[in-house]
C-alpha positions as a printed NumPy array, in Angstrom:
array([[ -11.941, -133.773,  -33.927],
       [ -11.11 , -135.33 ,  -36.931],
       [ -13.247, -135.217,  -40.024],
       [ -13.421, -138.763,  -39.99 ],
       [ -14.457, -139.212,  -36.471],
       [ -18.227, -140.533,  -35.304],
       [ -20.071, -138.307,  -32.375],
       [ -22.694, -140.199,  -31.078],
       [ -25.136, -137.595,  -29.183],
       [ -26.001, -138.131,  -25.977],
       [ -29.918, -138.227,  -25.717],
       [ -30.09 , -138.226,  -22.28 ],
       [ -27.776, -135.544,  -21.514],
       [ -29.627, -133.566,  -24.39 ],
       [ -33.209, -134.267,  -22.021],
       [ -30.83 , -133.118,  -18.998],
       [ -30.058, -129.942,  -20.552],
       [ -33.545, -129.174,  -21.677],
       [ -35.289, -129.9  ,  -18.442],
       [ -32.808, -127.62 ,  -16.857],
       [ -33.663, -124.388,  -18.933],
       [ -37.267, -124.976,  -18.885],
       [ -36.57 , -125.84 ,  -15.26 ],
       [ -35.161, -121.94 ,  -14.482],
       [ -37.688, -120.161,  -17.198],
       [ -36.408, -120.779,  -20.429],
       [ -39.033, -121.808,  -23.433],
       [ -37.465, -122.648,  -26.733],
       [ -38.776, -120.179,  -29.713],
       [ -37.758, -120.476,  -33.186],
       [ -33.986, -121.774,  -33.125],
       [ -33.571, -119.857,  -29.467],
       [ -34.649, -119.903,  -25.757],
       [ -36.249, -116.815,  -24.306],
       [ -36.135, -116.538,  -20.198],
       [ -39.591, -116.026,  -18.676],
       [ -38.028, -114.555,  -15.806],
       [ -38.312, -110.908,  -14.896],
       [ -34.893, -110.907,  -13.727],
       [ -32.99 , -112.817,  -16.363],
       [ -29.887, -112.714,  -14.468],
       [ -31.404, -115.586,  -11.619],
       [ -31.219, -118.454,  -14.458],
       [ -28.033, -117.853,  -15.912],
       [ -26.512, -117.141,  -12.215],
       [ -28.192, -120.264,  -11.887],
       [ -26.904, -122.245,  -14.369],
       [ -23.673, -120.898,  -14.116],
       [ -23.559, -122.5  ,  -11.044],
       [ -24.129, -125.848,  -12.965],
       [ -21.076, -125.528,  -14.53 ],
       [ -22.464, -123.686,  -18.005],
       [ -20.303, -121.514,  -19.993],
       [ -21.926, -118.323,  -20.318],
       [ -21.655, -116.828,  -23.929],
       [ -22.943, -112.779,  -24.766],
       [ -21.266, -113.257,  -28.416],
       [ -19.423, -114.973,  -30.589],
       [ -16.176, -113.633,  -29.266],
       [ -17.076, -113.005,  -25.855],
       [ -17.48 , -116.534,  -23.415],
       [ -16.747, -116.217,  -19.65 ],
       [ -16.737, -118.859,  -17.526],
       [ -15.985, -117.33 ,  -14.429],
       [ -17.865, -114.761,  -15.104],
       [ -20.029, -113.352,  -11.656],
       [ -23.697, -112.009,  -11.398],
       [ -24.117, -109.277,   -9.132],
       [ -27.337, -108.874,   -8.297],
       [ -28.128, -104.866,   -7.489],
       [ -30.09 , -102.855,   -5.529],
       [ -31.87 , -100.016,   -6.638],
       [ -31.46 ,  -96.761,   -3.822],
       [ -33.968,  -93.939,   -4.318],
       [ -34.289,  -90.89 ,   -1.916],
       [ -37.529,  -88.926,   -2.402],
       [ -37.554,  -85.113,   -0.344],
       [ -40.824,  -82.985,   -0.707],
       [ -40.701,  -79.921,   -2.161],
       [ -43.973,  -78.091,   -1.385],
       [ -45.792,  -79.111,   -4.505],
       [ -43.778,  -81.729,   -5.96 ],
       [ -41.431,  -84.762,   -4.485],
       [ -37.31 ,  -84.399,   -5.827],
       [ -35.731,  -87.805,   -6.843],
       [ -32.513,  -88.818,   -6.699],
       [ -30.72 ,  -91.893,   -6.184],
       [ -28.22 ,  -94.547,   -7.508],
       [ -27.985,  -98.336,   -8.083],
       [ -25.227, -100.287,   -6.293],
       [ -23.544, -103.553,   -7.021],
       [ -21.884, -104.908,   -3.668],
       [ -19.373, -101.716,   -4.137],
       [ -19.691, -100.668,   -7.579],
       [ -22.043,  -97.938,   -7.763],
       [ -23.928,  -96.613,  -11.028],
       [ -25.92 ,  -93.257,  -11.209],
       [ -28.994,  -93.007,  -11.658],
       [ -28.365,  -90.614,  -14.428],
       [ -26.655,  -93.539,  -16.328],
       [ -29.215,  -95.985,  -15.082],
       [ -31.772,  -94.044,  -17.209],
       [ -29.5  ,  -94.015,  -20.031],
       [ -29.105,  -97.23 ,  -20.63 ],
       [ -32.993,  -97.8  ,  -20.161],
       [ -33.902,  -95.352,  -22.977],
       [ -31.123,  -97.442,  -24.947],
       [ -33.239, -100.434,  -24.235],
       [ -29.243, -101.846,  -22.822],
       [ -29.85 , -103.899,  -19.237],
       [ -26.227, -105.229,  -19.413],
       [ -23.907, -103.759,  -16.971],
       [ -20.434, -104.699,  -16.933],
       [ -18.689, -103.876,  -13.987],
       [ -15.127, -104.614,  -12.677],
       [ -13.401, -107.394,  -13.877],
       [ -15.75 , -110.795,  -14.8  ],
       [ -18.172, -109.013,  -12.728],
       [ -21.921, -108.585,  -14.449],
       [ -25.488, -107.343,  -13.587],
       [ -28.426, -106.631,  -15.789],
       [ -30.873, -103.641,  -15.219],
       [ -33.624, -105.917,  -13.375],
       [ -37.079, -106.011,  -15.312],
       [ -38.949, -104.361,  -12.322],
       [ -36.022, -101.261,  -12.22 ],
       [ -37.318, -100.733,  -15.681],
       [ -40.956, -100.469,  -15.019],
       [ -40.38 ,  -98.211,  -12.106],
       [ -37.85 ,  -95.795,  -13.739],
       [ -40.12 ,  -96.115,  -17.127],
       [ -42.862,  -94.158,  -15.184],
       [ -40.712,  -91.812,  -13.67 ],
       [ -38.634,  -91.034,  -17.111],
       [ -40.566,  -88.252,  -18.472],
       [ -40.205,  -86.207,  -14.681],
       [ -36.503,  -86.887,  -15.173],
       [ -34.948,  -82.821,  -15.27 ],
       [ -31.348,  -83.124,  -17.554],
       [ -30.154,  -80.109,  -16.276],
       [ -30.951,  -80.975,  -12.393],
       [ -30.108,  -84.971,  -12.699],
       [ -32.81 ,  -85.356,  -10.731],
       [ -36.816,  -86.385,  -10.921],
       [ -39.243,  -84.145,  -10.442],
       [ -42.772,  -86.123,   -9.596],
       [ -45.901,  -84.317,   -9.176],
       [ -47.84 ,  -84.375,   -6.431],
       [ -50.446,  -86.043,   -8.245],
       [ -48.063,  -89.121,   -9.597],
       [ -47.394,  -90.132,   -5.961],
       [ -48.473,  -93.633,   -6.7  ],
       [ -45.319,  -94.122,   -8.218],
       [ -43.443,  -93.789,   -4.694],
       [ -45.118,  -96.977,   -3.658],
       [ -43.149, -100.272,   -4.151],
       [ -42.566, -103.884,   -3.4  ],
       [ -39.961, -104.54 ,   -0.824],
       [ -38.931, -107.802,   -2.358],
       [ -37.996, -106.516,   -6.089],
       [ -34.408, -105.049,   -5.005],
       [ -36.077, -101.253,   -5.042],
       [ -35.554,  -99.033,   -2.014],
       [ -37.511,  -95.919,   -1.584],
       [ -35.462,  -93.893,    1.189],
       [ -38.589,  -90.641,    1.974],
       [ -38.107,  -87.935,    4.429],
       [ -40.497,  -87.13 ,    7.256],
       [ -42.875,  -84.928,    4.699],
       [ -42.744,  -87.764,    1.595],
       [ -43.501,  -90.2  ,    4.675],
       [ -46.461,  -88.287,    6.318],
       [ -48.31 ,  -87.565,    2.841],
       [ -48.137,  -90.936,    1.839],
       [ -49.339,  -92.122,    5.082],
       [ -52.5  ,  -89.733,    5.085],
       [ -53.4  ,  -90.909,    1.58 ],
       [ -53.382,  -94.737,    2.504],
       [ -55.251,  -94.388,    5.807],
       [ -57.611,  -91.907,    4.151],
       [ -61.174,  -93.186,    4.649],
       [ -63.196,  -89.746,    4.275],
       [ -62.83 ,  -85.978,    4.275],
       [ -62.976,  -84.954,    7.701],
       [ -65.241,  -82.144,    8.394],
       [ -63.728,  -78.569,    9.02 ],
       [ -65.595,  -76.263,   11.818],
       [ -66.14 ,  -73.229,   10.262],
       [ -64.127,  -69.943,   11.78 ],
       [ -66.221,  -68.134,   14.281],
       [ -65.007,  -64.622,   12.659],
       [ -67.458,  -66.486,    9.945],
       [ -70.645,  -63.993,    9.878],
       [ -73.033,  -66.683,    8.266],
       [ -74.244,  -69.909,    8.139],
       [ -73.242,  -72.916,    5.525],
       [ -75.75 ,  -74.611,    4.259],
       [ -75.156,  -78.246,    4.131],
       [ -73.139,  -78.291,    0.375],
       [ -71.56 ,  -75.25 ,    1.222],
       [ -70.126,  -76.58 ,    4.545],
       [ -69.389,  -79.872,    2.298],
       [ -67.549,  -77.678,   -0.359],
       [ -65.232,  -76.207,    2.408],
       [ -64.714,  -79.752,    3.705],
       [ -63.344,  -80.512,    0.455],
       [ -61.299,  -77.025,   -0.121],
       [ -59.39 ,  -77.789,    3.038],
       [ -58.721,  -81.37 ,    2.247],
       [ -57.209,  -80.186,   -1.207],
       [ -55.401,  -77.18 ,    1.02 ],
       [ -54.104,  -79.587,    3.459],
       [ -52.114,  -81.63 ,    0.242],
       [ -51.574,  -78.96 ,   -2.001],
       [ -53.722,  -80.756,   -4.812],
       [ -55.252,  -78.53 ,   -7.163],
       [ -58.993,  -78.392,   -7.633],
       [ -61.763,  -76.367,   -9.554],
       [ -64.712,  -75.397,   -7.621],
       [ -67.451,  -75.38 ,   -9.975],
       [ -71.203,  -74.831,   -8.343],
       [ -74.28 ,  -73.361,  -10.372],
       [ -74.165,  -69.782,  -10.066],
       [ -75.723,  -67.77 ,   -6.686],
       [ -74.603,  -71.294,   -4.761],
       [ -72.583,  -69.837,   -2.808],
       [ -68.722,  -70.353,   -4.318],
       [ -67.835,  -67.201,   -2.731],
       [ -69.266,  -67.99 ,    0.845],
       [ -67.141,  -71.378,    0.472],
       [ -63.689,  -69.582,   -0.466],
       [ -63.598,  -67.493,    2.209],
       [ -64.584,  -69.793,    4.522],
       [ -61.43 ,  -71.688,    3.207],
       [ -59.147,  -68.477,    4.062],
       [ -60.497,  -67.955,    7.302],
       [ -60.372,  -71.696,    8.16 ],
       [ -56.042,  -70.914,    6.971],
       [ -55.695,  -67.585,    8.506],
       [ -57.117,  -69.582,   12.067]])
């Protein structure tokens, strides 16, 4: 362009270009537009796809560049009172660990480069997932190691690109805990040589529910109540 030259702007292809970012997410603040989307690689794919040049610095512009959108792949085995974690994300065929997934998160880095002009980003929802799970994360294991008690974390949307993969224990648990409408009442043992009053048999009720998921639990009546009646109804009711 020569210094002399005239560029006469283009207002309607400047409206154009406006509607279309605010048209995928995008909301202009300060001197820069900031994505509403949770998973900031859907706009750009999509505007890629209108022919933009996609820029990550001042060095850097791809144009063919190609957004690989990832799954997440968890497998979750129960370990009498805890649930192992292990798993990986994959890109088509690239695969990343989930070791290195957790890296970058802690780095607060979603960019993934893979092969070539391929790209992905660490989706927003991976990060609120694995965010949760980060501080069961074992180094020395590579693996996560949820309590029994965090299980709520095993529960996920099937639509944000997370799968949960549970064996038959994981699967049964869970089950249990969403159908659960009450504490089902336990018959006492006949080798029982007296009768529960009406907390007492409640107590036991609750002692075997706890038993049944290996939850912890503190049994804490008024003294002369009958705690001791309760417990070993409890290890008769496991001995039957």
């Amino acid at each position: 362009i020569s210094p002399t030259e005239t560029i006469h702007r283009n207002l309607l292809l400047e409206k154009e270009v406006l509607q279309e970012l605010q048209y995928v997410g995008f909301y202009k603040s300060g001197n820069s537009w900031t994505s509403l989307s949770t998973t900031t690689h859907l706009p750009l794919h999509h505007l890629q796809n209108q022919g933009w040049v996609i820029q990550y610095s001042e060095n850097e512009i791809i144009q063919d560049v190609v957004y690989l959108e990832g799954q997440l792949n968890l497998e979750v085995s129960y370990k009498e009172d805890w649930f192992e974690i292990i798993g990986e994300a994959k890109f088509e065929d690239y695969k990343i660990s989930l070791e290195d997934i957790l890296s970058k998160i802690k780095k607060g880095d979603k960019k993934i480069q893979l092969t070539g002009n391929r790209i992905s980003v660490i989706q927003d929802s991976w990060v609120q997932k694995l965010k949760a799970l980060l501080p069961f994360y074992n180094e020395s294991t590579k693996q996560i190691q949820l309590p029994l008690a965090m299980m709520g974390h095993l529960q996920t949307n099937e639509n944000n690109n997370i799968s949960i993969q549970k064996d038959t224990l994981t699967t049964d648990i869970l089950n249990s805990i969403n159908d659960f409408n009450k504490i089902e009442k336990v018959t006492p043992p006949s080798s029982l040589i007296l009768e529960l009053r009406n907390y007492q048999q409640d107590g036991l009720n609750w002692l075997a529910f706890l038993n049944k998921y290996n939850f912890g639990g503190i049994l804490a009546d008024d003294m002369g109540l009958g705690k001791t009646a309760q417990i070993i109804s409890l290890l008769l009711h496991k001995k039957k």
